[in-house]
Amino acid sequence: MKTRTLSLVIALLLCSLCIQAQMQLYIANDYFKQHRYQKAISFYLGAIKRKPTLEATEKLADSYRYVKDYG
């Protein structure tokens, strides 16, 4: 019984991390569409920290390019 409960808790924690990453990516994409690249950068960084994806990485790079932060 304890193993089942522990497995359920771990599964819920993993799901919540994925949902947070998706939410941050959604917000970042919204800022990106509004050409608010500086705000998008912070959300892309958060999304990549939780769950790295190609889309988030590409748009993060584009955002840095648009704000002329080449470092």
Tab-separated table of C-alpha atoms in Angstrom:
chain	number	residue	atom	x	y	z
A	1	MET	CA	0.000	0.000	0.000
A	2	LYS	CA	2.813	2.430	0.868
A	3	THR	CA	4.598	1.670	-2.393
A	4	ARG	CA	1.457	2.437	-4.348
A	5	THR	CA	0.970	5.727	-2.567
A	6	LEU	CA	4.604	6.677	-3.081
A	7	SER	CA	4.362	5.808	-6.781
A	8	LEU	CA	1.252	7.964	-7.101
A	9	VAL	CA	2.910	10.915	-5.371
A	10	ILE	CA	5.970	10.658	-7.609
A	11	ALA	CA	3.790	10.462	-10.723
A	12	LEU	CA	1.825	13.539	-9.659
A	13	LEU	CA	5.022	15.501	-9.009
A	14	LEU	CA	6.398	14.610	-12.430
A	15	CYS	CA	3.128	15.614	-14.091
A	16	SER	CA	3.109	18.951	-12.289
A	17	LEU	CA	6.659	19.685	-13.490
A	18	CYS	CA	5.645	18.954	-17.083
A	19	ILE	CA	2.566	21.143	-16.777
A	20	GLN	CA	4.637	24.010	-15.350
A	21	ALA	CA	7.103	23.737	-18.225
A	22	GLN	CA	4.264	23.731	-20.771
A	23	MET	CA	2.667	26.750	-19.104
A	24	GLN	CA	5.946	28.674	-19.149
A	25	LEU	CA	6.435	27.786	-22.815
A	26	TYR	CA	2.885	28.944	-23.606
A	27	ILE	CA	3.470	32.296	-21.851
A	28	ALA	CA	6.873	32.717	-23.522
A	29	ASN	CA	5.354	32.056	-26.948
A	30	ASP	CA	2.686	34.650	-26.251
A	31	TYR	CA	5.320	37.272	-25.355
A	32	PHE	CA	7.316	36.263	-28.436
A	33	LYS	CA	4.291	36.851	-30.696
A	34	GLN	CA	3.831	40.284	-29.086
A	35	HIS	CA	7.503	41.105	-29.824
A	36	ARG	CA	8.225	41.373	-26.102
A	37	TYR	CA	11.421	39.391	-26.410
A	38	GLN	CA	13.040	40.364	-23.111
A	39	LYS	CA	10.067	39.012	-21.155
A	40	ALA	CA	9.932	35.927	-23.370
A	41	ILE	CA	13.580	35.163	-22.600
A	42	SER	CA	12.948	34.678	-18.886
A	43	PHE	CA	10.024	32.321	-19.541
A	44	TYR	CA	11.934	30.347	-22.163
A	45	LEU	CA	14.804	29.919	-19.704
A	46	GLY	CA	12.381	28.602	-17.085
A	47	ALA	CA	10.730	26.238	-19.547
A	48	ILE	CA	14.089	24.920	-20.756
A	49	LYS	CA	15.272	24.395	-17.199
A	50	ARG	CA	12.244	22.191	-16.481
A	51	LYS	CA	11.940	20.425	-19.842
A	52	PRO	CA	14.323	21.242	-22.718
A	53	THR	CA	12.647	21.254	-26.138
A	54	LEU	CA	13.823	22.230	-29.596
A	55	GLU	CA	11.049	24.835	-29.966
A	56	ALA	CA	11.929	26.596	-26.726
A	57	THR	CA	15.647	26.579	-27.496
A	58	GLU	CA	15.174	27.980	-31.004
A	59	LYS	CA	12.845	30.727	-29.854
A	60	LEU	CA	15.159	31.586	-26.957
A	61	ALA	CA	18.000	32.005	-29.460
A	62	ASP	CA	15.778	34.142	-31.710
A	63	SER	CA	14.738	36.289	-28.741
A	64	TYR	CA	18.362	36.913	-27.798
A	65	ARG	CA	19.100	37.821	-31.410
A	66	TYR	CA	16.175	40.266	-31.582
A	67	VAL	CA	17.321	42.090	-28.427
A	68	LYS	CA	20.873	42.066	-29.824
A	69	ASP	CA	22.297	40.077	-26.912
A	70	TYR	CA	24.977	38.057	-28.660
A	71	GLY	CA	27.006	37.163	-25.581
